[in-house]
mmCIF file of C-alpha atoms in Angstrom:
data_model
loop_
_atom_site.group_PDB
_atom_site.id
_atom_site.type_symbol
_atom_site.label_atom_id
_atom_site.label_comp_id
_atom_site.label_asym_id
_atom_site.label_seq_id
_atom_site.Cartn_x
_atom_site.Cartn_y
_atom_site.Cartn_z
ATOM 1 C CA UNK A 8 29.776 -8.839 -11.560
ATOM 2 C CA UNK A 9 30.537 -4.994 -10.603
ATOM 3 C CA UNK A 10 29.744 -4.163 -14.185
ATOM 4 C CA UNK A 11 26.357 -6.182 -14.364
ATOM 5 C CA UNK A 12 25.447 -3.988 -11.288
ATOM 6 C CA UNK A 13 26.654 -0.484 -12.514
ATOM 7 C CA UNK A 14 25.042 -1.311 -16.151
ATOM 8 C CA UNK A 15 21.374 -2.033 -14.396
ATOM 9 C CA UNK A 16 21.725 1.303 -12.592
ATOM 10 C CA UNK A 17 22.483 2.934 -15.611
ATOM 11 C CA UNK A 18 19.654 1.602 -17.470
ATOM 12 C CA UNK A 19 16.985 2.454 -14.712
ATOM 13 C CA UNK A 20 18.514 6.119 -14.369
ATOM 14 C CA UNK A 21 18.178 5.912 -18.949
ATOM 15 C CA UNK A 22 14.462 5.381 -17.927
ATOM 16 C CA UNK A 23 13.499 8.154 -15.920
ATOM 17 C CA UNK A 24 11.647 10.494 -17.623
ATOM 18 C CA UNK A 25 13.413 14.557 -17.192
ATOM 19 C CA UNK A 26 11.141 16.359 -14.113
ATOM 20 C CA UNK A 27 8.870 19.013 -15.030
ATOM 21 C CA UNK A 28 7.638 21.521 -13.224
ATOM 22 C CA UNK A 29 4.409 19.544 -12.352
ATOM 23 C CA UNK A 30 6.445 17.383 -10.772
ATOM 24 C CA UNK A 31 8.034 19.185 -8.176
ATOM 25 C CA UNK A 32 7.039 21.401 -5.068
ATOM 26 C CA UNK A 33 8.950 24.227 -3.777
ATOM 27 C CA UNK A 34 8.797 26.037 -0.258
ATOM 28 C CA UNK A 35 10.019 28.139 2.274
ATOM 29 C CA UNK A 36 9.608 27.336 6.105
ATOM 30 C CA UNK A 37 7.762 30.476 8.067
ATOM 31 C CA UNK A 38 10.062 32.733 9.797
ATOM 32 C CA UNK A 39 12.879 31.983 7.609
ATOM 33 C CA UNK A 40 13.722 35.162 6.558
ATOM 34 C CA UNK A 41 13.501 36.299 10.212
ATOM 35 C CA UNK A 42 16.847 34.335 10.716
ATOM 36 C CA UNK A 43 19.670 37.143 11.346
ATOM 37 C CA UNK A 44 22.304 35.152 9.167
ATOM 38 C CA UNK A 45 19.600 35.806 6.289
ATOM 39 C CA UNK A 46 20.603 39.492 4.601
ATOM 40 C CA UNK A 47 17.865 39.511 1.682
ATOM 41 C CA UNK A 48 14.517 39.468 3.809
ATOM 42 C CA UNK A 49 12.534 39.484 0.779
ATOM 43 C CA UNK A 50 14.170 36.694 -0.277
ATOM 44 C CA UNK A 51 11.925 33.253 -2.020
ATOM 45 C CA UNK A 52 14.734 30.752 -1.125
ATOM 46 C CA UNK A 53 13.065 27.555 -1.617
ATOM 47 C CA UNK A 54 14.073 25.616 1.928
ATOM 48 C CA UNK A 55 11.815 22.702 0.807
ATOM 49 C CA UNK A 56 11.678 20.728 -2.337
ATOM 50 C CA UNK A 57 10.125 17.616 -3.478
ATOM 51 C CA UNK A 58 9.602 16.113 -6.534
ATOM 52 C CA UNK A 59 7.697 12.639 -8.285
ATOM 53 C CA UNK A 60 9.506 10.612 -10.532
ATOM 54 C CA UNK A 61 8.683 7.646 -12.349
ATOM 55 C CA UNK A 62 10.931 4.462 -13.806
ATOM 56 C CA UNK A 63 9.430 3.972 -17.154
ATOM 57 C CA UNK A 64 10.370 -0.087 -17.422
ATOM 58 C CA UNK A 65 7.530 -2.953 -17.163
ATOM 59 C CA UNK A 66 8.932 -3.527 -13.550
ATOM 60 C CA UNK A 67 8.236 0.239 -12.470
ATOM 61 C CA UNK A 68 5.551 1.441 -14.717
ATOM 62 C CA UNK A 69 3.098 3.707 -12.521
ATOM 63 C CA UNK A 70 4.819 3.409 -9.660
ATOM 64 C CA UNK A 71 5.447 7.135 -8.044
ATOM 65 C CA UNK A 72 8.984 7.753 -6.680
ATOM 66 C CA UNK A 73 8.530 10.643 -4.071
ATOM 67 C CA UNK A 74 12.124 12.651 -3.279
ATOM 68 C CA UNK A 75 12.090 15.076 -0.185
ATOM 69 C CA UNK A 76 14.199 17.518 0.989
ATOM 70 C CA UNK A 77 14.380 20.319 3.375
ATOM 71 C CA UNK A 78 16.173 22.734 6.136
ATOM 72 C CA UNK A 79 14.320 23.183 9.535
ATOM 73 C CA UNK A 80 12.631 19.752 9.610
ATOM 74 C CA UNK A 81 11.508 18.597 12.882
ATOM 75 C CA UNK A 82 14.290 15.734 12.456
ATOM 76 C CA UNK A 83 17.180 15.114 10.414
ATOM 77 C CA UNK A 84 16.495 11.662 8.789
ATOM 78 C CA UNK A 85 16.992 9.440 5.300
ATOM 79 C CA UNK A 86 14.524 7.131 5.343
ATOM 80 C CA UNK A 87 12.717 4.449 2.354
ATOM 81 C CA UNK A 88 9.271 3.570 2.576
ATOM 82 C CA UNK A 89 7.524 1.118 0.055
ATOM 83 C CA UNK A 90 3.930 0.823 -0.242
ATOM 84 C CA UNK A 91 2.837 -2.379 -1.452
ATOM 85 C CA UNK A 92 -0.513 -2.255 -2.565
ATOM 86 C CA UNK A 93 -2.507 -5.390 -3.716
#
C-alpha cells in the first residue's frame, strides 16, 4: 500500500510542468533594507515569492495551484484553500 501512495505522488509531481518566469512573483517588503542586521542596503533580496503551477492530468487540467511565501507577514501561517467552482 505505501508504494501505491509514493508512486501516485510521483506521477502527479512527473506532471507538473517546470515554472517559468511568468509564473512566479518576486518582492521585497518596504523598509527591509532599513533593518540593521541587513549590511547591503542596496540590496533586491526577494522577501516574497509566489508562483502558479498546474497538474497537467485529466483530474487537474486548468486548475491553478498558487504557492506563497514570505518574511514579515502579518502572521506566520500554512494554510490550503480550495475553490470549488460550479
Amino acid at each position: 500500500p505505501g508504494d501505491a501512495i509514493r508512486d501516485a505522488k510521483v506521477q502527479v509531481l512527473r506532471a507538473i510542468p517546470p515554472i517559468t518566469l511568468q509564473d512566479t512573483l518576486l518582492g521585497q517588503y518596504e523598509g527591509y533594507a532599513d533593518d540593521e542586521t541587513i549590511e547591503n542596503k542596496d540590496t533586491n533580496c526577494p522577501t516574497y515569492a509566489m508562483m502558479k503551477l498546474s497538474i497537467q492530468t485529466s483530474r487537474w487540467i486548468g486548475v491553478p495551484i498558487i504557492l506563497e511565501a514570505g518574511k514579515a507577514l502579518d502572521e506566520r501561517t500554512c494554510e490550503i484553500s480550495v475553490k470549488l467552482h460550479p
